[in-house]
Short mmCIF file of C-alpha atoms in Angstrom, two decimals:
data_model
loop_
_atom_site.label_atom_id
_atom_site.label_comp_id
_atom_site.label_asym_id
_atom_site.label_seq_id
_atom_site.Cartn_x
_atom_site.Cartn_y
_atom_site.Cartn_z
CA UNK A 1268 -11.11 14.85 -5.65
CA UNK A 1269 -11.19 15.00 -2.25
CA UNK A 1270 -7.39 14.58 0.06
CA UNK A 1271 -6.67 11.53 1.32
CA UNK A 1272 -6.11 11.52 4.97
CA UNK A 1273 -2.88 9.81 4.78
CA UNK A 1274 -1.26 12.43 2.59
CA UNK A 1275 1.45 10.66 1.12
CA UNK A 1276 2.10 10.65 -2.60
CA UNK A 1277 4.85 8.27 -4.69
CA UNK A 1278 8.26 10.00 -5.03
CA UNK A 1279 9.46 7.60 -7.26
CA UNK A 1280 8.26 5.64 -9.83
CA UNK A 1281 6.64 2.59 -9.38
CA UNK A 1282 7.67 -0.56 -11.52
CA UNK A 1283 4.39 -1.40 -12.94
CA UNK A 1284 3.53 0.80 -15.35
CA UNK A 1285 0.86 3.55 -14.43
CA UNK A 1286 -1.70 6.17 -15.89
CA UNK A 1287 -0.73 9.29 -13.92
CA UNK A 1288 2.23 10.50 -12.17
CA UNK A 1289 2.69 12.99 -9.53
CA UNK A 1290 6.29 15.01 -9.02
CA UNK A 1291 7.85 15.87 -5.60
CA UNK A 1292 10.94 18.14 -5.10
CA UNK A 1293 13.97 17.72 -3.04
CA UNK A 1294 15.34 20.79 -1.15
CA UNK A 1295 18.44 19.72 0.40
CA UNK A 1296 17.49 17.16 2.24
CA UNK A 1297 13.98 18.23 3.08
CA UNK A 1298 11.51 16.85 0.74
CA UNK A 1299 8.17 18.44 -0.51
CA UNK A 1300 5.51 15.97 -0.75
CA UNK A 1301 2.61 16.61 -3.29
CA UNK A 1302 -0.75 16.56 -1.72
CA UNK A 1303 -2.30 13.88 -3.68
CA UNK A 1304 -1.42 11.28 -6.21
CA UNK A 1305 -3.84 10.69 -8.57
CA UNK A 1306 -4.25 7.18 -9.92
CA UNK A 1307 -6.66 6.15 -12.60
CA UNK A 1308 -8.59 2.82 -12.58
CA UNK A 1309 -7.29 1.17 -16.05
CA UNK A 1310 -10.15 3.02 -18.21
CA UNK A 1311 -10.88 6.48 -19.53
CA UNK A 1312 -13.10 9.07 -19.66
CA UNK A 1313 -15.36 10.18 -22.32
CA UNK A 1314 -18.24 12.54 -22.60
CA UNK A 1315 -20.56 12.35 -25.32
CA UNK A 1316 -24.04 14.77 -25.64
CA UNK A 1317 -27.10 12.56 -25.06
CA UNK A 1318 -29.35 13.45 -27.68
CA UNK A 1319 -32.86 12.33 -25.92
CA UNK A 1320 -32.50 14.41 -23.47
CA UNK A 1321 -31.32 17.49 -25.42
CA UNK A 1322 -35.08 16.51 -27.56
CA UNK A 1323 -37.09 16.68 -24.22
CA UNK A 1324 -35.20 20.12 -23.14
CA UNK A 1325 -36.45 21.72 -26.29
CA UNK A 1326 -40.04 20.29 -25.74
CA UNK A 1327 -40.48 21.20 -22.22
CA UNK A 1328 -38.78 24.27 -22.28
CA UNK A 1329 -35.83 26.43 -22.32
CA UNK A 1330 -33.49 26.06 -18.78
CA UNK A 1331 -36.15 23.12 -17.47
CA UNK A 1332 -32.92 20.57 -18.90
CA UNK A 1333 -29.67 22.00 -19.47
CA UNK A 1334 -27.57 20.22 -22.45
CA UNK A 1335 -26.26 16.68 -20.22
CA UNK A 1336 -23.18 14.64 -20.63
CA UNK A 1337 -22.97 11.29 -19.64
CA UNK A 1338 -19.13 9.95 -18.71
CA UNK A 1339 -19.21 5.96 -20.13
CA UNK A 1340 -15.94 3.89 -19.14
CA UNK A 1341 -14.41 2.97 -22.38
CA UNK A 1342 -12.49 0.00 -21.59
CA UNK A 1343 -8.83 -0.60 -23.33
CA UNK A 1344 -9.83 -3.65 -25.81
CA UNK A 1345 -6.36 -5.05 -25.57
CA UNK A 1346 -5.16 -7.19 -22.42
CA UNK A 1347 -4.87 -5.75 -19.14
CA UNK A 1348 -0.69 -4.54 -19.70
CA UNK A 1349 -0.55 -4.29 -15.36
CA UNK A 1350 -1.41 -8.23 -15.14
CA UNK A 1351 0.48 -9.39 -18.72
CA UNK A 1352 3.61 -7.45 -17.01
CA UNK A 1353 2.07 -9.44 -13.34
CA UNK A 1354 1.66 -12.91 -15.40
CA UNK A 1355 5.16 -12.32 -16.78
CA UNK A 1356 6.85 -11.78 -13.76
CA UNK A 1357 5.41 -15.13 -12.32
CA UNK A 1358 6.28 -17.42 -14.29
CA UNK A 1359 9.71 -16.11 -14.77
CA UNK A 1360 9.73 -16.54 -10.98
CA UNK A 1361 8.35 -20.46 -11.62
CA UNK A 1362 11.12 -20.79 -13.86
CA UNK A 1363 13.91 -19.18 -12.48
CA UNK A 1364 13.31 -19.57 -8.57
CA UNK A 1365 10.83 -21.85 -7.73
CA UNK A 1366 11.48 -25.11 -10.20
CA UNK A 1367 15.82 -24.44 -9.77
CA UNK A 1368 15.44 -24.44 -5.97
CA UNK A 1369 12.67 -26.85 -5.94
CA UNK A 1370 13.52 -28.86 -2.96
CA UNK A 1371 13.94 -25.69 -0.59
CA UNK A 1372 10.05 -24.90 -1.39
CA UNK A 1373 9.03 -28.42 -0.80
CA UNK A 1374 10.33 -27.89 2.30
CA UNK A 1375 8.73 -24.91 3.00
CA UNK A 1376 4.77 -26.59 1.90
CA UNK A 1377 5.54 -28.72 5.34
CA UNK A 1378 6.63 -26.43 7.77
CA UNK A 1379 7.74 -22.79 8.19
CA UNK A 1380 10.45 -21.79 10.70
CA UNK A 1381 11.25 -18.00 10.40
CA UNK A 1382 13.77 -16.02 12.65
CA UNK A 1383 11.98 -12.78 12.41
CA UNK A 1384 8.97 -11.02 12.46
CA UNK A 1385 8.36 -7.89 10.63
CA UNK A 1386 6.14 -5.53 11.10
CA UNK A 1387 6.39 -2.81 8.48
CA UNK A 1388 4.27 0.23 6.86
CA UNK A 1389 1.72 -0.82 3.78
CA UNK A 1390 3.03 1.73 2.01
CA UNK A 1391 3.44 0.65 -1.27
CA UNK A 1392 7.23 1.92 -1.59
CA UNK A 1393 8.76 -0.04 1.24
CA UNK A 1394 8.36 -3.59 0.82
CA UNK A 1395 10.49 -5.15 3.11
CA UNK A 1396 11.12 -8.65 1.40
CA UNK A 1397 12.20 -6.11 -1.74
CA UNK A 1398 14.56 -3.92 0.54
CA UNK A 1399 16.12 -6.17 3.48
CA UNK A 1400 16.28 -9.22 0.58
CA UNK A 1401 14.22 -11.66 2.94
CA UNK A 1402 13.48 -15.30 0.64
CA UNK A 1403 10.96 -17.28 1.52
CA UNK A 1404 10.49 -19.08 4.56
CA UNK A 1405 12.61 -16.50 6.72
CA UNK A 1406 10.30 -13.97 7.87
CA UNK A 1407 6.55 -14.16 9.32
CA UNK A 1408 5.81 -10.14 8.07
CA UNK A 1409 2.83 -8.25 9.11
CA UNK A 1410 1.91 -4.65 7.31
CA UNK A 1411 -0.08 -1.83 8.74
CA UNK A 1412 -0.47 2.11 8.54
CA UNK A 1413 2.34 3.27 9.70
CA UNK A 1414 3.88 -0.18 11.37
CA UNK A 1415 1.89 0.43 14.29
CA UNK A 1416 1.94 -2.44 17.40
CA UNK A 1417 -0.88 -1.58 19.60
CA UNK A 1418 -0.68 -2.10 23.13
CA UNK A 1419 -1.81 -5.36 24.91
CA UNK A 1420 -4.78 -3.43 26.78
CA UNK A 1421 -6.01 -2.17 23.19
CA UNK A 1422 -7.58 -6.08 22.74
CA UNK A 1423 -7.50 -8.21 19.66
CA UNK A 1424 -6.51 -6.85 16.29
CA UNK A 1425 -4.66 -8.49 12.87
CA UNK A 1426 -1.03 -7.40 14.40
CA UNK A 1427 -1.08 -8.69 17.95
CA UNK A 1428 -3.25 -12.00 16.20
CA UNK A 1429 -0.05 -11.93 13.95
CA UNK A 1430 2.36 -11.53 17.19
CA UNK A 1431 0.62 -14.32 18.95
CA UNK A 1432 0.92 -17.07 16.83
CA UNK A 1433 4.92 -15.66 15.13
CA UNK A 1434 6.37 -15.75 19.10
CA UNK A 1435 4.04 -18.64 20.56
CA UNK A 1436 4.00 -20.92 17.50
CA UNK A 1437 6.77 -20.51 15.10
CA UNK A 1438 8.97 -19.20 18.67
CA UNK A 1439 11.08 -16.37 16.39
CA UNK A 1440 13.97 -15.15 17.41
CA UNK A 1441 13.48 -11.51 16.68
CA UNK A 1442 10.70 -8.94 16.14
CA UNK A 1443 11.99 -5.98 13.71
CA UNK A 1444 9.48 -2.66 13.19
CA UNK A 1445 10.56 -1.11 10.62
CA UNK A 1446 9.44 2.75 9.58
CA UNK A 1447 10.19 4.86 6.45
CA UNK A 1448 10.54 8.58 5.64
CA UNK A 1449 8.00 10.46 4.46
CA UNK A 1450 4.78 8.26 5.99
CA UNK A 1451 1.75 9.26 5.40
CA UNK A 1452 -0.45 7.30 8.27
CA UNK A 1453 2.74 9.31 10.86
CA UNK A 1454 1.57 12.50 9.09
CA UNK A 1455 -1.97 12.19 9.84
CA UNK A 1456 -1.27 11.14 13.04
CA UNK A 1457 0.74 14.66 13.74
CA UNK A 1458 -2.07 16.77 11.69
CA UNK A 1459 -5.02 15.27 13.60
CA UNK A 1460 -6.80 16.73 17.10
CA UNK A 1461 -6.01 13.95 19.65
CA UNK A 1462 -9.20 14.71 21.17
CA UNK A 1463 -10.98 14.54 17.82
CA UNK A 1464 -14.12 12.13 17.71
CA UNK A 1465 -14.03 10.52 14.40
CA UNK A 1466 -15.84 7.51 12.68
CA UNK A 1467 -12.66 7.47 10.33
CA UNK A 1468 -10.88 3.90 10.21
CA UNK A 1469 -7.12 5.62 9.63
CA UNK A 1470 -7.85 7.95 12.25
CA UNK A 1471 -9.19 6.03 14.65
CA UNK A 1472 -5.73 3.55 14.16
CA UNK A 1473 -2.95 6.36 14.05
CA UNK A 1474 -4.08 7.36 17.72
CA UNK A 1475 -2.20 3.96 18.50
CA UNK A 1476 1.09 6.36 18.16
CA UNK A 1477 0.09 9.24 20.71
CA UNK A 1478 2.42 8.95 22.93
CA UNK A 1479 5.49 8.58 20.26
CA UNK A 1480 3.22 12.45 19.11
CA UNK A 1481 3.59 13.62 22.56
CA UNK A 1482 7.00 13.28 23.08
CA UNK A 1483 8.12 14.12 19.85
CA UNK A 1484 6.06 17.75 19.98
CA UNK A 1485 7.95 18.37 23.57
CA UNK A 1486 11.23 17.35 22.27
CA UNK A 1487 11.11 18.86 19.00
CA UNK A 1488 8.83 21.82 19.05
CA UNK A 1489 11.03 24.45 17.76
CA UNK A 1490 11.35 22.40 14.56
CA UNK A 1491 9.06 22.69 11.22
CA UNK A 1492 5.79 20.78 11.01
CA UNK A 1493 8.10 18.20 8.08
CA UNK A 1494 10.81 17.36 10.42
CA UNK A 1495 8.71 16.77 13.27
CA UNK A 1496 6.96 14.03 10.99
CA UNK A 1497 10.51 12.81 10.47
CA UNK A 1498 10.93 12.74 14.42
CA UNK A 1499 8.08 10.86 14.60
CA UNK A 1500 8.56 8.37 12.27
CA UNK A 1501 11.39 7.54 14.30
CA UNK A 1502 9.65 8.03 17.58
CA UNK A 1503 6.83 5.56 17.06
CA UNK A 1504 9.20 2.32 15.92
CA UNK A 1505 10.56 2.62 20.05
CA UNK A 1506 6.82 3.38 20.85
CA UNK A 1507 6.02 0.06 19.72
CA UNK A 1508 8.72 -1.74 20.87
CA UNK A 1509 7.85 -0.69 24.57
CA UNK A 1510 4.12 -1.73 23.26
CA UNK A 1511 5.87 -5.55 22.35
CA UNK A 1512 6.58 -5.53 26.08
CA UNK A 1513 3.31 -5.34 27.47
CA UNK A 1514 2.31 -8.83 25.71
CA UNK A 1515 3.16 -11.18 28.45
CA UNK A 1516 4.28 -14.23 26.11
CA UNK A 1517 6.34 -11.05 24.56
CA UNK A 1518 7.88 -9.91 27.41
CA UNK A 1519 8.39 -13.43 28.75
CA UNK A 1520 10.74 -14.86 26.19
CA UNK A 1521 12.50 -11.36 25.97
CA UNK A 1522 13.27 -11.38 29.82
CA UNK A 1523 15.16 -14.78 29.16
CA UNK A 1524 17.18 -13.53 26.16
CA UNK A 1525 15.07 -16.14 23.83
CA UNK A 1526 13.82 -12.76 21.78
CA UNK A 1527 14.90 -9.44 20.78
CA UNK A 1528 13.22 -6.60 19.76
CA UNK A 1529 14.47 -4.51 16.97
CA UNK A 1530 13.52 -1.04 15.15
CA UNK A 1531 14.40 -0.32 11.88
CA UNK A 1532 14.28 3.16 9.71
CA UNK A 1533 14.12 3.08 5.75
CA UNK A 1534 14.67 6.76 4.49
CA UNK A 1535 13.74 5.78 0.49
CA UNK A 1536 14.88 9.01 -0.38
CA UNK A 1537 18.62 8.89 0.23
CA UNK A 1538 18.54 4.72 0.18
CA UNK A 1539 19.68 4.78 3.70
CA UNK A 1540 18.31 2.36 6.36
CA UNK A 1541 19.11 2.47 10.58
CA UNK A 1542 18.75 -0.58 12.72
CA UNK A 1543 19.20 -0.47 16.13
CA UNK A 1544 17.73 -2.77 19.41
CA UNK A 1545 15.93 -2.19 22.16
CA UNK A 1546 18.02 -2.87 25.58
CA UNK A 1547 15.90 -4.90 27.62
CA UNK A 1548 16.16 -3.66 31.30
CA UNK A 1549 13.26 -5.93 33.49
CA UNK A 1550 11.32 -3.49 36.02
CA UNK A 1551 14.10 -1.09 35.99
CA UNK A 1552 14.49 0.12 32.44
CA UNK A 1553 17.90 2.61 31.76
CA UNK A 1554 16.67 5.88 31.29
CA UNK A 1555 17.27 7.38 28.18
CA UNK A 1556 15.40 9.90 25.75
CA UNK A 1557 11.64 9.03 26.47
CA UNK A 1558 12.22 6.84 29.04
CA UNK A 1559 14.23 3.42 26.65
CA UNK A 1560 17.69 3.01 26.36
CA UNK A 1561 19.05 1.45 22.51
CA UNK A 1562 22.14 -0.14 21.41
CA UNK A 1563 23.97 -1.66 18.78
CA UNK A 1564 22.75 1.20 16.37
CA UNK A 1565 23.93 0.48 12.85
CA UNK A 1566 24.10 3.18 9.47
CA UNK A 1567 23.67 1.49 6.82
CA UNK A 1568 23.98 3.77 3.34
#
């Protein structure tokens, strides 16, 4: 089975069950990251000898058809356990959320006023609703590899479609990246040739964090290739902050203190989570470490 690009592999286990499982080791607080998890696709493998062919070998000749095995999916007969456990978990959530705070969702089928935005990794292990403990009808959230915002000149994507109509239409109050340890679209972002030409999708997105790549490999090129992903991780949340600013409507409402831009950090391996925000300075931004200036930098653990 061939790597995948993104190189990220769970470190903990999931809570629906699963066929496979992949172990990781911690080393202090470095952590070594298997190459590859490998899932299966809710059916197993079995060979049997097909007998026809097998005949014709021994016909035609010796070596002209070597023995084959065919692989047939045999299916589980019983129910699908991922979707019972799925099924199970909805209608608990019909009964115990949605009919005993019935008027709230009601509310919520006419209109939708969040404060925030979130944009946040797709990794699997970071939900944000699940971590931060967002309920319905308080955050507009938008997922990518690697919570990338592209800048303005990039032209249309999902995120900045997502940005446009969160700050123009629903007019939130604040815009919240949020990264997590051990990322696999940051680590293919640090492994890759920036002047590589590649029909890869992932690659072809992860160059949207070069410049958080180039700083971090001059400011941190004595470290080891792991904690300069770790830099990075970091590195790209105020990347795309300073990309929120080059959307005019973006920059606009943030100039007259009607939006703020925050970055957060979810390290899932010591349950630890930064916030901190970005300290708007119009046309004459305080120079800090690569070239932004922060404040009001929480540690949450």
């Amino acid at each position: 089975m061939a790597q995948s690009i993104l190189g990220s592999s769970p470190v903990c286990k999931p809570e629906f069950p699963r066929s496979s499982a992949s172990t990781s080791s911690v080393s202090g607080s470095k952590l070594n990251v298997s190459d590859i998890d490998r899932t299966q696709l809710g059916f197993l493998n079995s060979s049997k000898t097909n007998l026809p062919l097998r005949l014709k070998a021994l016909s035609e000749g010796v070596g002209l058809v070597q023995e084959t095995k065919e692989t047939t999916p045999k299916f589980i007969s019983k129910p699908d356990d991922t979707f019972s456990e799925m099924r199970n978990r909805f209608l608990s959530f019909k009964k115990h959320k949605y009919l005993e705070n019935l008027e709230c969702y009601k509310e919520l089928a006419e209109a939708q006023a969040p404060k925030f935005l979130v944009i946040s990794c797709a990794d699997s292990r970071v939900c944000p609703s699940y971590i931060l403990g967002f309920q319905p009808g308080e955050a507009f959230i938008v997922r990518n590899i690697a919570n990338f915002v592209p800048p303005f000149e990039n032209g249309p994507c999902e995120t900045n479609a997502a940005l446009e109509f969160s700050v123009n239409d629903l007019q939130v109050e604040n815009i919240l990246v949020t990264g997590h340890s051990c990322c696999g679209g940051i680590r293919a972002l640090m492994s890759m040739d920036d002047e590589e030409k590649s029909s890869s999708f992932i690659k072809n997105w992860v160059k949207v964090g070069k410049a958080a790549k180039s700083t971090t490999k001059t400011i941190a090129s004595n470290l080891t290739f792991d904690q300069q992903c770790k830099h990075c991780e970091k590195e790209s949340i105020n990347n795309s902050l300073l990309n929120l600013l080059t959307y005019p409507w973006i920059e606009k409402r943030v100039s007259k203190g009607l939006l703020s831009l925050h970055g957060g950090y979810y390290d899932f391996v010591e349950c630890t989570y930064e916030k901190w925000t970005l300290d708007y300075q119009k046309k004459s931004q305080k120079q800090e470490i690569g070239g932004y200036a922060i404040k009001n930098r929480e540690f949450w653990s």
